[in-house]
CSV table of C-alpha atoms and ligand atoms in Angstrom, one decimal:
chain,number,residue,atom,x,y,z
A,1,MET,CA,56.1,-59.7,48.7
A,2,LYS,CA,59.3,-60.5,46.8
A,3,ARG,CA,62.0,-59.2,48.3
A,4,LEU,CA,65.0,-58.3,46.3
A,5,LEU,CA,68.2,-60.3,46.2
A,6,ALA,CA,70.6,-60.0,49.3
A,7,PRO,CA,73.8,-57.9,48.1
A,8,ALA,CA,75.3,-61.2,49.3
A,9,LEU,CA,72.9,-63.6,46.7
A,10,ALA,CA,73.4,-61.2,43.6
A,11,ILE,CA,77.3,-61.4,43.9
A,12,ALA,CA,76.7,-65.3,44.2
A,13,ALA,CA,74.8,-64.6,41.0
A,14,LEU,CA,77.9,-63.1,39.6
A,15,THR,CA,80.1,-66.0,40.0
A,16,SER,CA,78.3,-67.7,37.4
A,17,LEU,CA,80.0,-65.1,34.8
A,18,HIS,CA,82.7,-66.1,32.2
A,19,ALA,CA,85.0,-64.2,30.6
A,20,GLN,CA,83.6,-62.8,27.2
A,21,SER,CA,84.3,-60.1,25.3
A,22,PRO,CA,83.0,-56.7,26.7
A,23,GLY,CA,80.7,-56.4,24.2
A,24,GLU,CA,79.3,-59.7,25.6
A,25,ARG,CA,80.1,-59.5,29.4
A,26,ALA,CA,77.2,-61.8,30.3
A,27,VAL,CA,75.1,-61.5,33.5
A,28,ASP,CA,73.3,-64.4,34.7
A,29,TRP,CA,69.6,-63.2,33.5
A,30,ASN,CA,67.7,-65.9,35.0
A,31,ARG,CA,69.0,-65.4,38.7
A,32,LEU,CA,68.8,-61.8,38.1
A,33,ARG,CA,65.1,-61.7,36.9
A,34,PRO,CA,63.4,-61.2,40.6
A,35,GLU,CA,65.6,-58.2,41.0
A,36,ILE,CA,64.8,-56.7,37.9
A,37,LEU,CA,61.1,-57.2,38.2
A,38,GLU,CA,61.1,-55.7,41.6
A,39,ARG,CA,63.1,-52.9,40.8
A,40,TYR,CA,60.7,-52.5,37.7
A,41,ARG,CA,57.7,-52.4,40.0
A,42,ASP,CA,58.8,-50.4,42.4
A,43,LEU,CA,59.2,-47.8,40.0
A,44,VAL,CA,55.5,-48.3,38.4
A,45,LYS,CA,54.2,-48.0,41.6
A,46,LEU,CA,55.1,-44.9,42.3
A,47,ASP,CA,52.5,-42.2,41.1
A,48,THR,CA,54.8,-40.2,39.7
A,49,THR,CA,52.0,-38.3,37.5
A,50,ALA,CA,53.7,-34.8,36.4
A,51,GLY,CA,54.5,-32.6,39.4
A,52,SER,CA,55.5,-35.7,41.6
A,53,GLU,CA,58.6,-36.8,40.0
A,54,THR,CA,61.0,-36.7,43.2
A,55,LEU,CA,59.1,-39.5,44.5
A,56,ALA,CA,61.3,-41.4,41.9
A,57,VAL,CA,63.9,-39.4,42.6
A,58,ASP,CA,64.1,-40.3,46.0
A,59,TYR,CA,63.8,-43.9,45.5
A,60,LEU,CA,66.7,-43.9,42.9
A,61,LYS,CA,69.4,-42.0,45.0
A,62,LYS,CA,68.4,-44.8,47.8
A,63,VAL,CA,69.1,-47.8,45.6
A,64,LEU,CA,72.1,-46.1,43.4
A,65,GLU,CA,74.1,-45.1,46.5
A,66,GLY,CA,73.2,-48.2,48.5
A,67,GLU,CA,75.3,-49.9,46.1
A,68,GLY,CA,78.0,-46.9,46.3
A,69,ILE,CA,77.5,-44.9,43.3
A,70,PRO,CA,77.0,-41.2,43.9
A,71,THR,CA,74.2,-39.5,42.6
A,72,ARG,CA,73.6,-35.7,42.3
A,73,THR,CA,70.2,-33.8,42.0
A,74,PHE,CA,69.3,-31.2,40.0
A,75,ALA,CA,65.5,-29.4,40.8
A,76,LEU,CA,64.6,-26.2,39.4
A,77,ASP,CA,61.2,-27.2,41.2
A,78,PRO,CA,61.8,-29.6,44.5
A,79,LYS,CA,58.9,-31.8,43.5
A,80,ARG,CA,60.7,-32.4,40.1
A,81,ALA,CA,63.7,-32.9,40.7
A,82,ASN,CA,66.3,-34.8,37.9
A,83,LEU,CA,68.8,-37.2,39.3
A,84,VAL,CA,72.5,-37.6,37.8
A,85,ALA,CA,74.5,-40.9,38.7
A,86,ARG,CA,78.4,-41.4,37.0
A,87,LEU,CA,80.3,-44.2,36.4
A,88,LYS,CA,83.9,-42.9,35.8
A,89,GLY,CA,85.6,-44.5,33.0
A,90,ASN,CA,89.5,-44.1,31.8
A,91,GLY,CA,88.6,-41.0,29.5
A,92,SER,CA,89.7,-42.6,26.2
A,93,LYS,CA,86.4,-42.1,25.1
A,94,ARG,CA,83.5,-39.2,25.5
A,95,PRO,CA,80.9,-40.6,27.5
A,96,LEU,CA,77.7,-42.5,27.2
A,97,LEU,CA,74.5,-41.0,28.7
A,98,ILE,CA,71.7,-43.4,29.6
A,99,LEU,CA,68.6,-41.5,30.2
A,100,ALA,CA,64.6,-42.1,31.2
A,101,HIS,CA,62.3,-39.8,32.4
A,102,THR,CA,60.5,-40.2,35.8
A,103,ASP,CA,56.9,-38.9,35.0
A,104,VAL,CA,54.1,-40.4,33.6
A,105,VAL,CA,50.6,-38.8,31.9
A,106,GLY,CA,47.6,-38.5,34.5
A,107,VAL,CA,45.1,-41.9,35.1
A,108,GLN,CA,41.3,-41.9,35.2
A,109,ARG,CA,41.0,-44.2,37.6
A,110,GLU,CA,37.2,-45.8,36.6
A,111,LYS,CA,39.3,-47.1,33.2
A,112,TRP,CA,41.0,-49.4,34.8
A,113,PRO,CA,40.8,-52.8,35.7
A,114,VAL,CA,43.7,-52.7,38.6
A,115,ASP,CA,45.3,-50.3,40.6
A,116,PRO,CA,47.0,-47.9,37.9
A,117,PHE,CA,50.0,-47.8,40.6
A,118,GLY,CA,49.5,-51.2,42.0
A,119,ALA,CA,52.3,-53.0,39.8
A,120,VAL,CA,49.2,-55.9,39.6
A,121,MET,CA,50.6,-58.6,37.8
A,122,LYS,CA,47.9,-60.8,35.9
A,123,ASP,CA,47.7,-62.5,32.7
A,124,GLY,CA,51.5,-62.1,31.7
A,125,TYR,CA,51.4,-58.9,32.2
A,126,ILE,CA,52.3,-55.5,34.4
A,127,TRP,CA,49.9,-53.3,34.8
A,128,GLY,CA,50.2,-49.6,35.5
A,129,ARG,CA,50.9,-46.3,34.4
A,130,GLY,CA,54.3,-46.0,33.1
A,131,SER,CA,54.3,-49.7,32.6
A,132,LYS,CA,55.5,-48.7,28.9
A,133,ASP,CA,56.2,-45.2,28.7
A,134,ASP,CA,59.1,-45.2,30.7
A,135,LYS,CA,59.5,-47.2,33.3
A,136,PRO,CA,60.9,-50.2,31.7
A,137,VAL,CA,64.3,-48.0,30.4
A,138,LEU,CA,64.1,-46.0,33.8
A,139,ALA,CA,64.6,-49.7,35.3
A,140,ALA,CA,66.7,-51.1,32.3
A,141,ASN,CA,69.1,-47.9,33.2
A,142,LEU,CA,69.3,-48.6,36.8
A,143,VAL,CA,69.9,-52.0,36.6
A,144,THR,CA,72.6,-51.9,34.1
A,145,MET,CA,74.5,-49.3,36.5
A,146,LEU,CA,73.9,-51.6,39.5
A,147,MET,CA,75.6,-54.4,37.2
A,148,LEU,CA,78.2,-52.3,36.1
A,149,LYS,CA,79.5,-51.7,39.4
A,150,ARG,CA,79.0,-54.6,41.0
A,151,LEU,CA,81.0,-56.1,38.0
A,152,ASN,CA,83.5,-53.2,38.4
A,153,VAL,CA,83.3,-53.2,34.9
A,154,PRO,CA,86.3,-51.1,33.3
A,155,LEU,CA,84.9,-48.4,31.1
A,156,ASP,CA,86.3,-46.4,28.3
A,157,ARG,CA,83.8,-44.0,28.6
A,158,ASP,CA,81.7,-42.6,31.6
A,159,VAL,CA,78.5,-43.8,32.2
A,160,ILE,CA,76.0,-41.3,33.0
A,161,PHE,CA,72.7,-42.1,34.3
A,162,LEU,CA,69.9,-39.4,34.2
A,163,ALA,CA,66.7,-39.6,35.6
A,164,GLU,CA,64.6,-36.7,34.0
A,165,SER,CA,61.0,-35.1,35.2
A,166,ALA,CA,58.7,-33.3,33.1
A,167,GLU,CA,59.2,-35.3,29.8
A,168,GLU,CA,55.6,-35.3,29.2
A,169,ALA,CA,54.9,-32.0,28.9
A,170,ASP,CA,57.4,-29.6,30.2
A,171,THR,CA,55.4,-26.5,30.5
A,172,THR,CA,57.8,-24.9,33.3
A,173,GLY,CA,60.8,-26.1,31.9
A,174,VAL,CA,61.7,-28.2,34.9
A,175,GLY,CA,63.3,-31.4,32.7
A,176,ILE,CA,65.4,-32.0,30.3
A,177,ASN,CA,65.4,-28.0,28.8
A,178,PHE,CA,66.6,-27.4,32.6
A,179,MET,CA,69.3,-29.8,32.5
A,180,VAL,CA,70.5,-28.8,29.3
A,181,ARG,CA,70.3,-25.2,30.1
A,182,GLU,CA,72.2,-24.6,33.5
A,183,HIS,CA,73.7,-28.2,33.9
A,184,PHE,CA,75.0,-29.5,30.4
A,185,PRO,CA,78.4,-30.3,31.4
A,186,GLU,CA,76.6,-32.7,34.0
A,187,ILE,CA,75.4,-34.8,31.2
A,188,ASP,CA,77.2,-33.9,28.2
A,189,ALA,CA,77.9,-37.3,26.1
A,190,GLU,CA,79.1,-38.7,22.7
A,191,PHE,CA,76.0,-40.8,22.6
A,192,ALA,CA,72.8,-41.3,24.7
A,193,MET,CA,70.2,-43.7,24.8
A,194,THR,CA,66.5,-43.5,25.7
A,195,GLU,CA,63.0,-43.9,24.8
A,196,GLY,CA,61.8,-43.5,21.3
A,197,GLY,CA,62.6,-47.3,19.7
A,198,GLY,CA,60.8,-50.6,19.9
A,199,ALA,CA,60.1,-53.8,18.9
A,200,THR,CA,57.1,-55.8,17.5
A,201,ILE,CA,56.4,-59.5,18.3
A,202,GLU,CA,54.6,-61.6,15.8
A,203,GLY,CA,53.8,-65.2,16.0
A,204,GLY,CA,55.6,-65.3,19.6
A,205,SER,CA,58.6,-63.8,18.8
A,206,VAL,CA,60.3,-60.5,18.1
A,207,LYS,CA,60.5,-59.8,14.5
A,208,GLN,CA,61.2,-56.3,14.0
A,209,VAL,CA,63.5,-54.0,16.0
A,210,ASN,CA,63.3,-50.3,15.6
A,211,ILE,CA,66.2,-48.4,17.1
A,212,GLY,CA,65.0,-44.4,17.1
A,213,THR,CA,67.6,-42.5,15.1
A,214,ALA,CA,65.2,-39.3,14.6
A,215,GLU,CA,62.0,-37.7,15.3
A,216,LYS,CA,59.9,-35.1,13.3
A,217,LEU,CA,59.4,-31.4,14.5
A,218,PRO,CA,56.2,-30.6,16.0
A,219,ALA,CA,55.6,-27.1,14.4
A,220,ARG,CA,52.3,-25.4,14.9
A,221,VAL,CA,50.5,-23.0,13.2
A,222,ARG,CA,47.1,-21.4,13.3
A,223,LEU,CA,45.0,-20.4,10.6
A,224,VAL,CA,43.4,-16.9,11.3
A,225,ALA,CA,40.1,-15.7,9.0
A,226,THR,CA,39.4,-12.6,9.3
A,227,GLY,CA,36.4,-10.6,7.9
A,228,THR,CA,33.0,-8.2,9.0
A,229,ALA,CA,31.0,-9.1,12.0
A,230,GLY,CA,27.3,-9.0,11.1
A,231,HIS,CA,24.1,-10.5,12.0
A,232,GLY,CA,23.2,-14.0,11.3
A,233,SER,CA,20.3,-13.4,9.2
A,234,ALA,CA,22.0,-11.7,6.3
A,235,PRO,CA,24.7,-13.9,4.6
A,236,ARG,CA,27.7,-12.4,4.0
A,237,LEU,CA,30.8,-13.5,1.5
A,238,ASP,CA,33.7,-12.3,3.9
A,239,ASN,CA,31.8,-14.4,6.7
A,240,SER,CA,35.3,-15.9,8.6
A,241,LEU,CA,34.1,-19.3,9.2
A,242,ILE,CA,33.7,-19.9,5.1
A,243,HIS,CA,37.4,-18.7,4.9
A,244,LEU,CA,38.6,-20.6,7.9
A,245,ALA,CA,36.6,-23.6,6.4
A,246,ALA,CA,37.7,-23.5,2.8
A,247,ALA,CA,41.1,-23.0,4.0
A,248,VAL,CA,41.5,-26.1,6.7
A,249,GLU,CA,39.9,-27.9,3.9
A,250,LYS,CA,42.3,-27.7,1.9
A,251,VAL,CA,45.8,-27.8,3.8
A,252,GLY,CA,43.7,-30.7,5.7
A,253,ARG,CA,44.0,-32.4,1.9
A,254,TRP,CA,47.3,-31.2,1.1
A,255,GLU,CA,49.7,-33.9,-0.4
A,256,THR,CA,53.5,-32.3,0.8
A,257,PRO,CA,55.8,-33.3,-1.1
A,258,MET,CA,57.8,-37.1,0.0
A,259,ARG,CA,61.1,-36.9,1.0
A,260,LEU,CA,63.1,-39.3,2.3
A,261,ASN,CA,66.4,-39.1,5.0
A,262,ASP,CA,69.1,-41.3,5.6
A,263,THR,CA,67.0,-43.1,8.5
A,264,THR,CA,63.8,-43.4,6.4
A,265,ARG,CA,65.1,-44.6,3.6
A,266,ALA,CA,67.2,-47.3,5.3
A,267,TYR,CA,63.9,-48.1,7.1
A,268,PHE,CA,61.9,-48.6,3.8
A,269,GLU,CA,64.9,-50.3,1.9
A,270,LYS,CA,64.7,-53.1,4.4
A,271,LEU,CA,61.3,-53.4,4.5
A,272,ALA,CA,61.2,-53.7,0.7
A,273,ALA,CA,64.1,-56.3,1.4
A,274,ALA,CA,62.6,-58.7,3.6
A,275,GLY,CA,59.4,-59.8,5.3
A,276,PRO,CA,56.2,-61.2,3.2
A,277,PRO,CA,56.4,-60.6,-0.3
A,278,GLU,CA,52.9,-58.6,-0.9
A,279,GLN,CA,54.1,-56.2,1.7
A,280,ALA,CA,57.9,-56.1,0.4
A,281,ALA,CA,56.1,-55.1,-2.8
A,282,ARG,CA,54.6,-52.0,-1.6
A,283,TYR,CA,57.6,-51.1,-0.1
A,284,LYS,CA,59.4,-51.6,-3.4
A,285,ALA,CA,56.6,-49.6,-5.0
A,286,LEU,CA,57.1,-46.8,-2.6
A,287,LEU,CA,61.1,-46.4,-3.4
A,288,ASN,CA,60.2,-45.9,-7.2
A,289,PRO,CA,59.4,-42.8,-8.2
A,290,ALA,CA,56.9,-44.1,-11.1
A,291,SER,CA,54.8,-46.4,-8.3
A,292,ALA,CA,55.7,-44.1,-5.1
A,293,ALA,CA,52.1,-42.0,-5.5
A,294,GLY,CA,50.3,-45.4,-5.4
A,295,ALA,CA,51.9,-46.3,-2.7
A,296,GLN,CA,52.2,-43.6,-0.6
A,297,GLN,CA,47.8,-43.7,-0.6
A,298,TYR,CA,48.1,-47.2,0.4
A,299,LEU,CA,50.1,-46.0,3.6
A,300,ARG,CA,47.8,-43.1,3.7
A,301,GLN,CA,44.8,-45.4,4.5
A,302,HIS,CA,46.6,-48.3,6.1
A,303,SER,CA,49.3,-46.6,8.1
A,304,PRO,CA,49.1,-43.4,9.2
A,305,ALA,CA,52.3,-43.3,10.9
A,306,GLU,CA,54.7,-44.6,7.9
A,307,TYR,CA,52.4,-42.1,5.7
A,308,SER,CA,53.6,-39.6,8.1
A,309,MET,CA,57.3,-40.7,7.8
A,310,LEU,CA,57.3,-39.7,4.1
A,311,ARG,CA,56.9,-36.0,4.7
A,312,THR,CA,56.1,-33.0,6.8
A,313,SER,CA,52.6,-33.7,7.8
A,314,VAL,CA,49.9,-31.4,8.0
A,315,VAL,CA,46.6,-31.8,10.6
A,316,PRO,CA,44.3,-29.8,11.5
A,317,THR,CA,43.6,-30.3,15.2
A,318,MET,CA,41.2,-27.5,16.5
A,319,LEU,CA,38.5,-24.9,15.5
A,320,LYS,CA,37.7,-21.9,17.2
A,321,ALA,CA,35.0,-19.5,15.9
A,322,GLY,CA,31.9,-17.8,16.7
A,323,VAL,CA,30.0,-16.4,19.9
A,324,GLY,CA,26.2,-17.0,19.3
A,325,PRO,CA,24.2,-18.7,16.7
A,326,ASN,CA,23.0,-15.5,15.1
A,327,VAL,CA,26.2,-13.6,15.1
A,328,ILE,CA,28.8,-14.0,12.0
A,329,PRO,CA,32.1,-13.6,13.9
A,330,SER,CA,34.7,-11.0,12.6
A,331,GLU,CA,37.5,-13.9,13.6
A,332,ALA,CA,37.8,-17.8,13.2
A,333,GLU,CA,40.6,-20.0,13.6
A,334,ALA,CA,42.2,-23.1,13.5
A,335,THR,CA,45.0,-24.7,14.7
A,336,ILE,CA,47.4,-27.0,12.6
A,337,ASP,CA,49.5,-29.6,13.9
A,338,VAL,CA,52.6,-29.5,11.6
A,339,ARG,CA,55.1,-32.1,12.1
A,340,ALA,CA,58.0,-31.2,10.6
A,341,LEU,CA,61.1,-33.6,8.7
A,342,PRO,CA,64.2,-32.9,10.8
A,343,ASP,CA,65.7,-30.9,7.9
A,344,GLU,CA,62.8,-29.0,6.9
A,345,ASP,CA,62.9,-25.4,5.8
A,346,LEU,CA,59.9,-24.1,7.9
A,347,ASP,CA,59.7,-20.2,6.8
A,348,ARG,CA,59.0,-21.8,3.0
A,349,PHE,CA,56.8,-24.8,4.4
A,350,PHE,CA,54.7,-22.0,5.8
A,351,ALA,CA,55.0,-20.1,2.6
A,352,GLU,CA,53.9,-22.7,0.8
A,353,MET,CA,51.2,-23.7,2.8
A,354,ALA,CA,49.6,-19.9,2.2
A,355,LYS,CA,49.5,-20.9,-1.5
A,356,VAL,CA,47.9,-23.5,-0.9
A,357,ILE,CA,45.5,-21.7,0.9
A,358,ALA,CA,45.2,-18.8,-1.5
A,359,ASP,CA,43.1,-17.0,0.4
A,360,PRO,CA,44.2,-13.2,1.6
A,361,ALA,CA,41.5,-13.3,4.3
A,362,VAL,CA,43.5,-16.0,6.0
A,363,LYS,CA,46.5,-16.0,7.4
A,364,VAL,CA,49.4,-18.3,8.5
A,365,VAL,CA,50.5,-17.8,12.1
A,366,PRO,CA,53.7,-20.0,13.6
A,367,LEU,CA,53.1,-21.0,17.1
A,368,PRO,CA,56.2,-20.7,19.4
A,369,ARG,CA,57.9,-24.0,19.5
A,370,ILE,CA,58.5,-26.3,22.4
A,371,ARG,CA,61.3,-28.2,21.1
A,372,PRO,CA,64.7,-27.6,19.3
A,373,ALA,CA,64.7,-28.7,15.5
A,374,SER,CA,67.3,-31.7,15.6
A,375,PRO,CA,68.9,-33.4,13.0
A,376,ALA,CA,69.0,-37.2,12.6
A,377,SER,CA,71.3,-39.4,14.1
A,378,ARG,CA,74.1,-40.8,12.1
A,379,ILE,CA,73.6,-44.6,11.3
A,380,ASP,CA,77.2,-45.3,10.7
A,381,THR,CA,78.2,-44.6,14.4
A,382,GLU,CA,80.0,-47.0,16.7
A,383,MET,CA,76.8,-46.4,19.0
A,384,TYR,CA,74.2,-47.5,16.1
A,385,ARG,CA,76.5,-50.7,15.3
A,386,ALA,CA,76.4,-51.7,19.0
A,387,MET,CA,72.5,-51.4,18.8
A,388,GLU,CA,71.9,-53.2,15.5
A,389,GLN,CA,74.5,-56.3,17.2
A,390,ALA,CA,72.8,-56.3,20.6
A,391,ALA,CA,69.5,-56.2,19.1
A,392,LYS,CA,70.7,-59.1,16.9
A,393,SER,CA,71.9,-61.0,19.9
A,394,VAL,CA,69.4,-60.5,22.2
A,395,TYR,CA,66.3,-61.0,19.2
A,396,PRO,CA,67.3,-63.5,16.8
A,397,GLY,CA,65.9,-63.2,13.4
A,398,ALA,CA,64.4,-59.9,13.8
A,399,MET,CA,65.3,-57.3,11.0
A,400,VAL,CA,66.9,-54.5,13.0
A,401,LEU,CA,66.2,-51.0,11.1
A,402,PRO,CA,66.6,-47.1,12.0
A,403,SER,CA,63.0,-45.4,12.6
A,404,MET,CA,62.3,-41.9,12.6
A,405,SER,CA,59.4,-41.1,15.2
A,406,THR,CA,56.1,-39.2,14.0
A,407,GLY,CA,56.3,-37.8,17.5
A,408,ALA,CA,58.3,-35.7,19.6
A,409,SER,CA,60.8,-36.6,22.8
A,410,ASP,CA,63.7,-35.4,24.9
A,411,GLN,CA,66.1,-36.7,22.1
A,412,ALA,CA,65.6,-33.3,20.4
A,413,GLN,CA,67.3,-31.3,23.0
A,414,LEU,CA,70.3,-33.4,22.9
A,415,ARG,CA,70.3,-34.2,19.2
A,416,ALA,CA,70.1,-30.2,19.2
A,417,LYS,CA,73.2,-30.0,21.2
A,418,GLY,CA,75.3,-32.3,19.1
A,419,ILE,CA,74.6,-35.6,21.0
A,420,GLN,CA,74.1,-38.4,18.6
A,421,SER,CA,70.9,-39.7,20.6
A,422,TYR,CA,68.9,-43.0,19.7
A,423,GLY,CA,65.6,-44.5,21.0
A,424,VAL,CA,65.2,-48.2,22.2
A,425,GLY,CA,61.8,-49.6,24.2
A,426,PRO,CA,60.6,-53.1,25.1
A,427,ALA,CA,58.8,-55.4,22.6
A,428,SER,CA,54.8,-55.5,22.3
A,429,THR,CA,52.5,-57.5,19.8
A,430,GLU,CA,50.6,-55.1,17.3
A,431,SER,CA,47.2,-55.6,19.5
A,432,ASP,CA,48.7,-54.9,22.7
A,433,ALA,CA,50.6,-51.7,21.6
A,434,THR,CA,47.2,-51.0,20.2
A,435,ASP,CA,44.9,-51.7,22.9
A,436,TYR,CA,47.5,-50.8,25.9
A,437,PRO,CA,49.6,-48.3,24.6
A,438,ALA,CA,51.5,-45.3,25.9
A,439,HIS,CA,49.3,-42.8,27.3
A,440,GLY,CA,46.3,-45.4,26.6
A,441,ASP,CA,43.3,-45.5,29.4
A,442,VAL,CA,45.0,-48.9,30.5
A,443,GLU,CA,48.9,-49.2,30.0
A,444,ARG,CA,50.4,-52.6,30.9
A,445,LEU,CA,53.6,-54.4,29.6
A,446,ALA,CA,54.1,-58.1,29.1
A,447,GLU,CA,56.5,-59.6,31.8
A,448,SER,CA,58.2,-61.9,28.9
A,449,SER,CA,59.2,-58.6,27.2
A,450,LEU,CA,61.1,-56.8,30.2
A,451,TYR,CA,63.8,-59.3,30.8
A,452,PRO,CA,65.3,-59.5,27.4
A,453,PHE,CA,65.2,-55.4,27.0
A,454,VAL,CA,67.2,-54.9,30.0
A,455,GLN,CA,69.8,-57.2,28.6
A,456,TYR,CA,69.5,-55.4,25.2
A,457,VAL,CA,70.5,-52.1,27.5
A,458,TRP,CA,72.9,-53.9,29.3
A,459,ASN,CA,74.5,-55.2,25.7
A,460,VAL,CA,74.7,-51.8,23.8
A,461,VAL,CA,76.1,-50.0,27.3
A,462,THR,CA,78.8,-53.0,27.5
A,463,ALA,CA,79.6,-52.6,24.0
A,464,VAL,CA,79.9,-49.0,24.2
A,465,ALA,CA,81.4,-48.3,27.0
A,466,ALA,CA,83.4,-51.0,28.8
A,467,LYS,CA,87.0,-51.5,28.2
A,468,LYS,CA,88.4,-53.1,24.7
A,469,ASN,CA,90.8,-55.8,26.0
B,501,ZN,ZN1,57.6,-41.5,27.4
């Protein structure tokens, strides 16, 4: 087993530094690689499936404190602790928060060709649960803290490191909800950076870097149809199943209005201005009201996620009805996964949905929301510009664009508190992202994606937080 760089060696690695502007403060990345890999693999090897995140906190505490960075832990549930470490700046700017979640989703071991917590290295990949979600970000943030400390980088703002539990499912509120509610001053910042972005490799190089600036809001509803119960042998017009089925059909095919925000407009405009001509033409068509409908239909068929970026989406996901084959049920219900645009007026939207259903036997019942509505983060900030710059320098030639996630993340809680929050992620090919995705049966990350990603995070942090000379 490889050993970590001994501190003396790590410091020797730094002597090859040369003076640069803070934004490009150089690290000898080749010499740092073994340590990056080791830290990352250490983290992947920890089975931090929901309920055991403190394993990661213990590891991080040891590593950070071992290098003189004090830490604090905050635990509503002792097995699911959160850890905060802060490097102090001179206070001339408000803090930067770099965070990552420590929990991973569960595994079905029989689906894995290797130990899901072995961080096995095979075919150029590191395999393991969490290898994409979210341990690359956790490792990059950790290494960034260690290097800031070792290099004694003077800071204009505090850099706060947060390792949070329970991002994947915080049913008991032990993760970001707990931190925001009970310990917000510990993590309050002008800017935050965490998972929620990514980059795409095509033909061996990174072609596109997405900076996550916004996300949709899960705002689910139940459709509840009621009728008269009766015998299956005697048809009834008010059969709740018939009414529900019609309602599900209508909302499932409902073409909600397309509406762009700053992020999605910039995203589609960039795609329309660059890239292969055929693809560019499709995005141009999307931005032209005269041809938008056809372009939307193309995306609906071929790119569901981009289609979803255009609108509040409405997706039936569950049905519940019936007690026996010969019983007409008096009630039938469906769950509809609504993913709202950040600025959606939901009361109005649900009223609109009821009009689409147009059936007094079917009620639209909103379900409790698990995250707050969160405004999109701005794309004209020092932070966004630094990320754009860092992406261009680490991934030369790549198109860099803001993106809105159709999923939900802990950035929602931060944005809702006024923090401008941005998403990053390591690069992968389209096929690897499809075949070995976050939460997939098997998860893996190309080793070659790990190092530039850490460099990217480092470049952003130093550009935004290091003291300007
Ligand atoms: Zn995640």
